[in-house]
């Protein structure tokens, strides 16, 4: 697992719980430590709620090994990267992995919007590059969106589908188009909710409640944006607006303003909600 942030440590947790041996790698020791601590907290909460046993927790943690040096991952069969949503960063990681790997491997990107085909252009084996879009929080959300790039082989898709099922996910397979299926729909809904808030149609809480109770969504679009991160949503919206040439994805002014003010959602303590008060 390449990256120990919110998505990275979440994917590492479900993989280890499924019985896989996991190397959780991050370039920063502090980030790595925070990732392992977050996994431990999640597992403890599972025990408190009666969903896990102490043995489940211990076995899961035993299967996770932290690493700072990329060379420690050289024998992995599957690399899943959860790096920032920047094409050049993901391509650079892929090149590095190919240089050090000691055997054939599958490279899976947890991107929520970037083209898998473009990422794979950095690879000597694009048939083994695929998208694995997990959802936050990873240990709770069941969906796994598998993205097939232009050159991704059927064998790679089937292998990753089986890995997803073993992680207790429900995999769907989509073609490599901007925003795939989930991000394209989810971002469109979230941006429209922001426009409604700008226009004083209703409060953030009432807009969310409308979708939760009226359409049976487990979480409203503005609260979900706070969890994802307003900066992440802005980046994806800008990408989709450019690539699809659709006004649907033009970022609302309220989103740009809040990001510039450092109001990024739960991770900063404030977004459309004040998380420090809850």
PDB file of C-alpha atoms in Angstrom:
ATOM      1  CA  UNK A   1       0.000   0.000   0.000  1.00  0.00           C
ATOM      2  CA  UNK A   2       1.626   3.229  -1.155  1.00  0.00           C
ATOM      3  CA  UNK A   3       0.463   6.110   1.029  1.00  0.00           C
ATOM      4  CA  UNK A   4      -0.713   6.026   4.651  1.00  0.00           C
ATOM      5  CA  UNK A   5      -3.210   8.878   4.523  1.00  0.00           C
ATOM      6  CA  UNK A   6      -6.971   8.633   4.932  1.00  0.00           C
ATOM      7  CA  UNK A   7      -7.511   6.328   1.971  1.00  0.00           C
ATOM      8  CA  UNK A   8      -4.183   4.526   2.208  1.00  0.00           C
ATOM      9  CA  UNK A   9      -4.483   3.341   5.784  1.00  0.00           C
ATOM     10  CA  UNK A  10      -8.147   2.479   5.179  1.00  0.00           C
ATOM     11  CA  UNK A  11      -7.283   0.220   2.247  1.00  0.00           C
ATOM     12  CA  UNK A  12      -4.413  -1.313   4.229  1.00  0.00           C
ATOM     13  CA  UNK A  13      -6.823  -2.112   7.064  1.00  0.00           C
ATOM     14  CA  UNK A  14      -9.398  -3.939   4.931  1.00  0.00           C
ATOM     15  CA  UNK A  15      -6.673  -5.799   3.043  1.00  0.00           C
ATOM     16  CA  UNK A  16      -5.046  -6.997   6.256  1.00  0.00           C
ATOM     17  CA  UNK A  17      -8.411  -7.901   7.766  1.00  0.00           C
ATOM     18  CA  UNK A  18      -9.063  -9.995   4.643  1.00  0.00           C
ATOM     19  CA  UNK A  19      -5.918 -11.981   5.359  1.00  0.00           C
ATOM     20  CA  UNK A  20      -3.407 -10.302   3.043  1.00  0.00           C
ATOM     21  CA  UNK A  21       0.091  -9.413   4.222  1.00  0.00           C
ATOM     22  CA  UNK A  22       0.374  -5.645   3.825  1.00  0.00           C
ATOM     23  CA  UNK A  23       3.345  -3.313   3.619  1.00  0.00           C
ATOM     24  CA  UNK A  24       2.069   0.188   4.382  1.00  0.00           C
ATOM     25  CA  UNK A  25       4.563   2.626   2.930  1.00  0.00           C
ATOM     26  CA  UNK A  26       4.744   6.394   3.304  1.00  0.00           C
ATOM     27  CA  UNK A  27       7.637   8.771   2.727  1.00  0.00           C
ATOM     28  CA  UNK A  28       7.070  10.420   6.122  1.00  0.00           C
ATOM     29  CA  UNK A  29       7.502   8.502   9.377  1.00  0.00           C
ATOM     30  CA  UNK A  30       4.947  10.675  11.157  1.00  0.00           C
ATOM     31  CA  UNK A  31       2.324  10.021   8.470  1.00  0.00           C
ATOM     32  CA  UNK A  32       3.043   6.310   8.705  1.00  0.00           C
ATOM     33  CA  UNK A  33       2.630   6.358  12.485  1.00  0.00           C
ATOM     34  CA  UNK A  34      -0.641   8.283  12.212  1.00  0.00           C
ATOM     35  CA  UNK A  35      -1.905   5.770   9.671  1.00  0.00           C
ATOM     36  CA  UNK A  36      -1.205   2.786  11.914  1.00  0.00           C
ATOM     37  CA  UNK A  37      -2.782   4.595  14.877  1.00  0.00           C
ATOM     38  CA  UNK A  38      -5.906   5.291  12.819  1.00  0.00           C
ATOM     39  CA  UNK A  39      -6.167   1.612  11.890  1.00  0.00           C
ATOM     40  CA  UNK A  40      -5.900   0.659  15.550  1.00  0.00           C
ATOM     41  CA  UNK A  41      -8.625   3.166  16.479  1.00  0.00           C
ATOM     42  CA  UNK A  42     -10.940   1.824  13.784  1.00  0.00           C
ATOM     43  CA  UNK A  43     -10.425  -1.732  14.958  1.00  0.00           C
ATOM     44  CA  UNK A  44     -11.037  -0.796  18.595  1.00  0.00           C
ATOM     45  CA  UNK A  45     -14.294   0.902  17.631  1.00  0.00           C
ATOM     46  CA  UNK A  46     -15.268  -2.282  15.809  1.00  0.00           C
ATOM     47  CA  UNK A  47     -14.680  -4.268  18.997  1.00  0.00           C
ATOM     48  CA  UNK A  48     -16.721  -1.778  21.048  1.00  0.00           C
ATOM     49  CA  UNK A  49     -19.623  -2.179  18.620  1.00  0.00           C
ATOM     50  CA  UNK A  50     -19.427  -5.955  18.703  1.00  0.00           C
ATOM     51  CA  UNK A  51     -18.428  -6.288  15.048  1.00  0.00           C
ATOM     52  CA  UNK A  52     -14.883  -7.522  15.708  1.00  0.00           C
ATOM     53  CA  UNK A  53     -13.074  -9.573  18.314  1.00  0.00           C
ATOM     54  CA  UNK A  54      -9.776  -8.871  20.060  1.00  0.00           C
ATOM     55  CA  UNK A  55      -8.313 -11.695  17.978  1.00  0.00           C
ATOM     56  CA  UNK A  56      -9.508 -10.011  14.756  1.00  0.00           C
ATOM     57  CA  UNK A  57      -7.758  -6.817  15.804  1.00  0.00           C
ATOM     58  CA  UNK A  58      -4.503  -8.540  16.745  1.00  0.00           C
ATOM     59  CA  UNK A  59      -4.333 -10.616  13.563  1.00  0.00           C
ATOM     60  CA  UNK A  60      -5.087  -7.577  11.386  1.00  0.00           C
ATOM     61  CA  UNK A  61      -2.337  -5.493  12.979  1.00  0.00           C
ATOM     62  CA  UNK A  62       0.128  -8.394  12.766  1.00  0.00           C
ATOM     63  CA  UNK A  63      -0.351  -8.515   8.991  1.00  0.00           C
ATOM     64  CA  UNK A  64       0.607  -4.842   8.543  1.00  0.00           C
ATOM     65  CA  UNK A  65       4.230  -3.785   8.352  1.00  0.00           C
ATOM     66  CA  UNK A  66       5.187  -0.132   8.054  1.00  0.00           C
ATOM     67  CA  UNK A  67       7.901   1.061   5.679  1.00  0.00           C
ATOM     68  CA  UNK A  68       9.459   4.333   4.599  1.00  0.00           C
ATOM     69  CA  UNK A  69      11.758   3.006   1.889  1.00  0.00           C
ATOM     70  CA  UNK A  70      10.068   1.960  -1.342  1.00  0.00           C
ATOM     71  CA  UNK A  71      12.630  -0.835  -1.751  1.00  0.00           C
ATOM     72  CA  UNK A  72      10.908  -2.693   1.097  1.00  0.00           C
ATOM     73  CA  UNK A  73       7.933  -3.286  -1.213  1.00  0.00           C
ATOM     74  CA  UNK A  74       9.963  -4.919  -4.002  1.00  0.00           C
ATOM     75  CA  UNK A  75       8.353  -8.365  -3.623  1.00  0.00           C
ATOM     76  CA  UNK A  76       4.718  -7.228  -3.640  1.00  0.00           C
ATOM     77  CA  UNK A  77       2.226  -8.827  -6.022  1.00  0.00           C
ATOM     78  CA  UNK A  78      -0.180  -5.892  -5.949  1.00  0.00           C
ATOM     79  CA  UNK A  79       0.681  -2.231  -5.468  1.00  0.00           C
ATOM     80  CA  UNK A  80      -2.186   0.106  -4.594  1.00  0.00           C
ATOM     81  CA  UNK A  81      -1.249   3.773  -4.587  1.00  0.00           C
ATOM     82  CA  UNK A  82      -3.213   6.464  -2.791  1.00  0.00           C
ATOM     83  CA  UNK A  83      -1.096   9.477  -3.707  1.00  0.00           C
ATOM     84  CA  UNK A  84      -2.461  13.002  -4.347  1.00  0.00           C
ATOM     85  CA  UNK A  85      -4.653  13.448  -7.439  1.00  0.00           C
ATOM     86  CA  UNK A  86      -1.818  14.655  -9.672  1.00  0.00           C
ATOM     87  CA  UNK A  87      -1.067  12.667 -12.821  1.00  0.00           C
ATOM     88  CA  UNK A  88       2.681  13.297 -12.734  1.00  0.00           C
ATOM     89  CA  UNK A  89       2.972  12.078  -9.132  1.00  0.00           C
ATOM     90  CA  UNK A  90       1.150   8.839  -9.871  1.00  0.00           C
ATOM     91  CA  UNK A  91       3.207   8.231 -13.013  1.00  0.00           C
ATOM     92  CA  UNK A  92       6.423   8.891 -11.110  1.00  0.00           C
ATOM     93  CA  UNK A  93       5.453   6.341  -8.437  1.00  0.00           C
ATOM     94  CA  UNK A  94       4.656   3.789 -11.136  1.00  0.00           C
ATOM     95  CA  UNK A  95       8.068   4.281 -12.772  1.00  0.00           C
ATOM     96  CA  UNK A  96       9.838   3.908  -9.427  1.00  0.00           C
ATOM     97  CA  UNK A  97       7.961   0.710  -8.633  1.00  0.00           C
ATOM     98  CA  UNK A  98       8.814  -0.807 -12.010  1.00  0.00           C
ATOM     99  CA  UNK A  99      12.495  -0.087 -11.477  1.00  0.00           C
ATOM    100  CA  UNK A 100      12.695  -1.868  -8.125  1.00  0.00           C
ATOM    101  CA  UNK A 101      10.123  -4.681  -8.409  1.00  0.00           C
ATOM    102  CA  UNK A 102      11.630  -8.154  -8.385  1.00  0.00           C
ATOM    103  CA  UNK A 103       8.696  -9.908 -10.070  1.00  0.00           C
ATOM    104  CA  UNK A 104       5.610  -9.148 -12.200  1.00  0.00           C
ATOM    105  CA  UNK A 105       2.955  -7.150 -10.350  1.00  0.00           C
ATOM    106  CA  UNK A 106      -0.335  -5.329 -10.768  1.00  0.00           C
ATOM    107  CA  UNK A 107      -0.321  -1.578 -10.212  1.00  0.00           C
ATOM    108  CA  UNK A 108      -3.654  -0.188  -9.022  1.00  0.00           C
ATOM    109  CA  UNK A 109      -4.379   3.511  -8.624  1.00  0.00           C
ATOM    110  CA  UNK A 110      -6.955   4.709  -6.107  1.00  0.00           C
ATOM    111  CA  UNK A 111      -7.655   7.763  -8.240  1.00  0.00           C
ATOM    112  CA  UNK A 112     -11.212   9.064  -8.208  1.00  0.00           C
ATOM    113  CA  UNK A 113     -10.989  10.947 -11.503  1.00  0.00           C
ATOM    114  CA  UNK A 114      -7.652  10.727 -13.349  1.00  0.00           C
ATOM    115  CA  UNK A 115      -7.348   8.641 -16.502  1.00  0.00           C
ATOM    116  CA  UNK A 116      -5.968   5.147 -15.904  1.00  0.00           C
ATOM    117  CA  UNK A 117      -4.880   5.037 -19.544  1.00  0.00           C
ATOM    118  CA  UNK A 118      -2.797   8.187 -19.017  1.00  0.00           C
ATOM    119  CA  UNK A 119      -1.272   6.857 -15.795  1.00  0.00           C
ATOM    120  CA  UNK A 120      -0.408   3.619 -17.616  1.00  0.00           C
ATOM    121  CA  UNK A 121       1.555   5.515 -20.287  1.00  0.00           C
ATOM    122  CA  UNK A 122       4.398   5.619 -17.759  1.00  0.00           C
ATOM    123  CA  UNK A 123       4.488   1.815 -17.622  1.00  0.00           C
ATOM    124  CA  UNK A 124       6.267  -0.820 -19.671  1.00  0.00           C
ATOM    125  CA  UNK A 125       3.327  -3.121 -18.916  1.00  0.00           C
ATOM    126  CA  UNK A 126       0.120  -1.057 -19.259  1.00  0.00           C
ATOM    127  CA  UNK A 127      -1.892  -4.285 -19.324  1.00  0.00           C
ATOM    128  CA  UNK A 128      -1.159  -4.626 -15.605  1.00  0.00           C
ATOM    129  CA  UNK A 129      -2.270  -1.081 -14.656  1.00  0.00           C
ATOM    130  CA  UNK A 130      -5.806  -0.613 -13.338  1.00  0.00           C
ATOM    131  CA  UNK A 131      -7.954   1.730 -11.273  1.00  0.00           C
ATOM    132  CA  UNK A 132      -9.258   0.703  -7.844  1.00  0.00           C
ATOM    133  CA  UNK A 133     -11.454   3.512  -6.542  1.00  0.00           C
ATOM    134  CA  UNK A 134     -12.270   2.800  -2.881  1.00  0.00           C
ATOM    135  CA  UNK A 135     -14.631   4.975  -0.873  1.00  0.00           C
ATOM    136  CA  UNK A 136     -14.191   6.712   2.470  1.00  0.00           C
ATOM    137  CA  UNK A 137     -14.384   5.354   5.126  1.00  0.00           C
ATOM    138  CA  UNK A 138     -12.922   2.292   3.452  1.00  0.00           C
ATOM    139  CA  UNK A 139     -13.721  -0.152   6.259  1.00  0.00           C
ATOM    140  CA  UNK A 140     -17.425   0.752   6.034  1.00  0.00           C
ATOM    141  CA  UNK A 141     -18.184   1.605   2.400  1.00  0.00           C
ATOM    142  CA  UNK A 142     -18.831  -1.521   0.326  1.00  0.00           C
ATOM    143  CA  UNK A 143     -18.353  -0.168  -3.206  1.00  0.00           C
ATOM    144  CA  UNK A 144     -15.151  -0.756  -5.162  1.00  0.00           C
ATOM    145  CA  UNK A 145     -15.092   0.925  -8.567  1.00  0.00           C
ATOM    146  CA  UNK A 146     -12.680  -0.936 -10.843  1.00  0.00           C
ATOM    147  CA  UNK A 147     -11.537   1.143 -13.801  1.00  0.00           C
ATOM    148  CA  UNK A 148     -10.319  -0.621 -16.926  1.00  0.00           C
ATOM    149  CA  UNK A 149      -7.806   1.404 -18.894  1.00  0.00           C
ATOM    150  CA  UNK A 150      -7.408   1.173 -22.655  1.00  0.00           C
ATOM    151  CA  UNK A 151      -4.742  -1.547 -22.334  1.00  0.00           C
ATOM    152  CA  UNK A 152      -5.760  -3.194 -19.045  1.00  0.00           C
ATOM    153  CA  UNK A 153      -6.008  -6.954 -19.546  1.00  0.00           C
ATOM    154  CA  UNK A 154      -9.027  -9.082 -18.661  1.00  0.00           C
ATOM    155  CA  UNK A 155      -6.752 -11.138 -16.393  1.00  0.00           C
ATOM    156  CA  UNK A 156      -5.823  -8.018 -14.421  1.00  0.00           C
ATOM    157  CA  UNK A 157      -9.483  -7.021 -14.060  1.00  0.00           C
ATOM    158  CA  UNK A 158     -10.503 -10.483 -12.845  1.00  0.00           C
ATOM    159  CA  UNK A 159      -7.624 -10.696 -10.361  1.00  0.00           C
ATOM    160  CA  UNK A 160      -8.499  -7.311  -8.855  1.00  0.00           C
ATOM    161  CA  UNK A 161     -12.212  -8.195  -8.743  1.00  0.00           C
ATOM    162  CA  UNK A 162     -11.349 -11.280  -6.709  1.00  0.00           C
ATOM    163  CA  UNK A 163      -9.154  -9.232  -4.362  1.00  0.00           C
ATOM    164  CA  UNK A 164     -12.044  -6.813  -3.902  1.00  0.00           C
ATOM    165  CA  UNK A 165     -14.492  -9.590  -3.098  1.00  0.00           C
ATOM    166  CA  UNK A 166     -12.075 -11.032  -0.543  1.00  0.00           C
ATOM    167  CA  UNK A 167     -12.004  -7.569   1.066  1.00  0.00           C
ATOM    168  CA  UNK A 168     -15.823  -7.821   1.337  1.00  0.00           C
ATOM    169  CA  UNK A 169     -16.339  -5.158  -1.337  1.00  0.00           C
ATOM    170  CA  UNK A 170     -18.928  -5.103  -4.100  1.00  0.00           C
ATOM    171  CA  UNK A 171     -16.914  -4.470  -7.280  1.00  0.00           C
ATOM    172  CA  UNK A 172     -18.276  -2.710 -10.348  1.00  0.00           C
ATOM    173  CA  UNK A 173     -16.266  -2.343 -13.553  1.00  0.00           C
ATOM    174  CA  UNK A 174     -16.339   0.884 -15.557  1.00  0.00           C
ATOM    175  CA  UNK A 175     -14.654   2.196 -18.668  1.00  0.00           C
ATOM    176  CA  UNK A 176     -11.891   4.766 -18.336  1.00  0.00           C
ATOM    177  CA  UNK A 177     -13.788   8.008 -18.928  1.00  0.00           C
ATOM    178  CA  UNK A 178     -13.415  11.276 -16.963  1.00  0.00           C
ATOM    179  CA  UNK A 179     -14.946  10.904 -13.520  1.00  0.00           C
ATOM    180  CA  UNK A 180     -15.752   7.229 -14.151  1.00  0.00           C
ATOM    181  CA  UNK A 181     -19.279   6.551 -12.830  1.00  0.00           C
ATOM    182  CA  UNK A 182     -19.260   7.379  -9.133  1.00  0.00           C
ATOM    183  CA  UNK A 183     -17.245  10.616  -9.154  1.00  0.00           C
ATOM    184  CA  UNK A 184     -19.110  12.019 -12.124  1.00  0.00           C
ATOM    185  CA  UNK A 185     -22.479  11.507 -10.460  1.00  0.00           C
ATOM    186  CA  UNK A 186     -21.350  12.322  -6.928  1.00  0.00           C
ATOM    187  CA  UNK A 187     -19.505  15.512  -7.853  1.00  0.00           C
ATOM    188  CA  UNK A 188     -22.442  16.751  -9.949  1.00  0.00           C
ATOM    189  CA  UNK A 189     -24.771  16.313  -6.968  1.00  0.00           C
ATOM    190  CA  UNK A 190     -22.321  17.921  -4.554  1.00  0.00           C
ATOM    191  CA  UNK A 191     -21.715  20.970  -6.754  1.00  0.00           C
ATOM    192  CA  UNK A 192     -25.446  21.536  -7.237  1.00  0.00           C
ATOM    193  CA  UNK A 193     -25.940  21.349  -3.464  1.00  0.00           C
ATOM    194  CA  UNK A 194     -23.270  24.060  -3.082  1.00  0.00           C
ATOM    195  CA  UNK A 195     -25.043  26.275  -5.627  1.00  0.00           C
ATOM    196  CA  UNK A 196     -28.280  25.837  -3.679  1.00  0.00           C
ATOM    197  CA  UNK A 197     -26.463  26.905  -0.515  1.00  0.00           C
ATOM    198  CA  UNK A 198     -25.065  29.968  -2.344  1.00  0.00           C
ATOM    199  CA  UNK A 199     -28.593  30.879  -3.426  1.00  0.00           C
ATOM    200  CA  UNK A 200     -29.953  30.504   0.134  1.00  0.00           C
ATOM    201  CA  UNK A 201     -32.368  27.779  -0.953  1.00  0.00           C
ATOM    202  CA  UNK A 202     -31.860  26.101   2.434  1.00  0.00           C
ATOM    203  CA  UNK A 203     -29.215  25.525   5.094  1.00  0.00           C
ATOM    204  CA  UNK A 204     -26.468  22.938   4.581  1.00  0.00           C
ATOM    205  CA  UNK A 205     -28.111  20.670   7.126  1.00  0.00           C
ATOM    206  CA  UNK A 206     -31.538  20.925   5.489  1.00  0.00           C
ATOM    207  CA  UNK A 207     -30.132  20.286   2.000  1.00  0.00           C
ATOM    208  CA  UNK A 208     -28.402  17.175   3.320  1.00  0.00           C
ATOM    209  CA  UNK A 209     -31.501  16.048   5.176  1.00  0.00           C
ATOM    210  CA  UNK A 210     -33.519  16.351   1.951  1.00  0.00           C
ATOM    211  CA  UNK A 211     -31.269  13.767   0.276  1.00  0.00           C
ATOM    212  CA  UNK A 212     -30.946  11.537   3.344  1.00  0.00           C
ATOM    213  CA  UNK A 213     -34.666  11.274   4.081  1.00  0.00           C
ATOM    214  CA  UNK A 214     -36.130  12.007   0.654  1.00  0.00           C
ATOM    215  CA  UNK A 215     -33.817   9.787  -1.401  1.00  0.00           C
ATOM    216  CA  UNK A 216     -32.488   7.421   1.266  1.00  0.00           C
ATOM    217  CA  UNK A 217     -28.880   8.576   0.879  1.00  0.00           C
ATOM    218  CA  UNK A 218     -26.845   7.504   3.929  1.00  0.00           C
ATOM    219  CA  UNK A 219     -25.175  10.935   3.964  1.00  0.00           C
ATOM    220  CA  UNK A 220     -26.003  14.283   2.386  1.00  0.00           C
ATOM    221  CA  UNK A 221     -23.787  15.738  -0.383  1.00  0.00           C
ATOM    222  CA  UNK A 222     -22.391  18.630   1.685  1.00  0.00           C
ATOM    223  CA  UNK A 223     -21.489  16.507   4.687  1.00  0.00           C
ATOM    224  CA  UNK A 224     -19.905  13.998   2.311  1.00  0.00           C
ATOM    225  CA  UNK A 225     -17.883  16.796   0.722  1.00  0.00           C
ATOM    226  CA  UNK A 226     -16.577  17.694   4.186  1.00  0.00           C
ATOM    227  CA  UNK A 227     -15.394  14.110   4.639  1.00  0.00           C
ATOM    228  CA  UNK A 228     -13.810  13.886   1.186  1.00  0.00           C
ATOM    229  CA  UNK A 229     -12.175  17.303   1.525  1.00  0.00           C
ATOM    230  CA  UNK A 230     -13.235  20.508  -0.202  1.00  0.00           C
ATOM    231  CA  UNK A 231      -9.804  20.845  -1.810  1.00  0.00           C
ATOM    232  CA  UNK A 232     -10.122  17.352  -3.275  1.00  0.00           C
ATOM    233  CA  UNK A 233     -13.618  18.112  -4.585  1.00  0.00           C
ATOM    234  CA  UNK A 234     -12.386  21.380  -6.124  1.00  0.00           C
ATOM    235  CA  UNK A 235      -9.519  19.631  -7.895  1.00  0.00           C
ATOM    236  CA  UNK A 236     -11.832  16.957  -9.314  1.00  0.00           C
ATOM    237  CA  UNK A 237     -14.441  19.522 -10.362  1.00  0.00           C
ATOM    238  CA  UNK A 238     -11.824  21.584 -12.228  1.00  0.00           C
ATOM    239  CA  UNK A 239     -10.564  18.462 -13.970  1.00  0.00           C
ATOM    240  CA  UNK A 240     -14.055  17.355 -15.031  1.00  0.00           C
ATOM    241  CA  UNK A 241     -15.022  20.874 -16.105  1.00  0.00           C
ATOM    242  CA  UNK A 242     -11.978  20.996 -18.383  1.00  0.00           C
ATOM    243  CA  UNK A 243     -12.071  17.470 -19.780  1.00  0.00           C
ATOM    244  CA  UNK A 244     -15.840  17.205 -20.278  1.00  0.00           C
ATOM    245  CA  UNK A 245     -16.349  20.871 -21.251  1.00  0.00           C
ATOM    246  CA  UNK A 246     -19.547  20.847 -19.204  1.00  0.00           C
ATOM    247  CA  UNK A 247     -20.889  23.708 -17.115  1.00  0.00           C
ATOM    248  CA  UNK A 248     -22.295  21.092 -14.744  1.00  0.00           C
ATOM    249  CA  UNK A 249     -18.825  20.753 -13.275  1.00  0.00           C
ATOM    250  CA  UNK A 250     -17.810  24.432 -13.097  1.00  0.00           C
ATOM    251  CA  UNK A 251     -16.748  24.881  -9.447  1.00  0.00           C
ATOM    252  CA  UNK A 252     -19.111  27.237  -7.580  1.00  0.00           C
ATOM    253  CA  UNK A 253     -17.603  30.388  -6.103  1.00  0.00           C
ATOM    254  CA  UNK A 254     -18.440  29.203  -2.577  1.00  0.00           C
ATOM    255  CA  UNK A 255     -16.187  26.164  -3.063  1.00  0.00           C
ATOM    256  CA  UNK A 256     -13.262  28.219  -4.349  1.00  0.00           C
ATOM    257  CA  UNK A 257     -13.656  30.742  -1.526  1.00  0.00           C
ATOM    258  CA  UNK A 258     -13.825  28.152   1.234  1.00  0.00           C
ATOM    259  CA  UNK A 259     -10.741  26.340  -0.051  1.00  0.00           C
ATOM    260  CA  UNK A 260      -8.802  29.622  -0.252  1.00  0.00           C
ATOM    261  CA  UNK A 261      -9.812  30.297   3.379  1.00  0.00           C
ATOM    262  CA  UNK A 262      -8.501  26.899   4.466  1.00  0.00           C
ATOM    263  CA  UNK A 263     -11.963  25.513   5.199  1.00  0.00           C
ATOM    264  CA  UNK A 264     -11.337  22.049   3.806  1.00  0.00           C
ATOM    265  CA  UNK A 265     -13.875  20.020   5.767  1.00  0.00           C
ATOM    266  CA  UNK A 266     -13.347  17.570   8.584  1.00  0.00           C
ATOM    267  CA  UNK A 267      -9.547  17.452   8.202  1.00  0.00           C
ATOM    268  CA  UNK A 268      -9.281  21.202   8.893  1.00  0.00           C
ATOM    269  CA  UNK A 269     -12.070  21.276  11.471  1.00  0.00           C
ATOM    270  CA  UNK A 270     -14.445  23.356   9.379  1.00  0.00           C
ATOM    271  CA  UNK A 271     -16.170  23.116   6.016  1.00  0.00           C
ATOM    272  CA  UNK A 272     -19.899  23.194   5.468  1.00  0.00           C
ATOM    273  CA  UNK A 273     -20.060  21.993   9.094  1.00  0.00           C
ATOM    274  CA  UNK A 274     -17.975  22.836  12.172  1.00  0.00           C
ATOM    275  CA  UNK A 275     -16.405  19.510  13.105  1.00  0.00           C
ATOM    276  CA  UNK A 276     -14.619  20.721  16.222  1.00  0.00           C
ATOM    277  CA  UNK A 277     -17.986  21.381  17.856  1.00  0.00           C
ATOM    278  CA  UNK A 278     -19.286  17.837  17.337  1.00  0.00           C
TER     279      UNK A 278
END
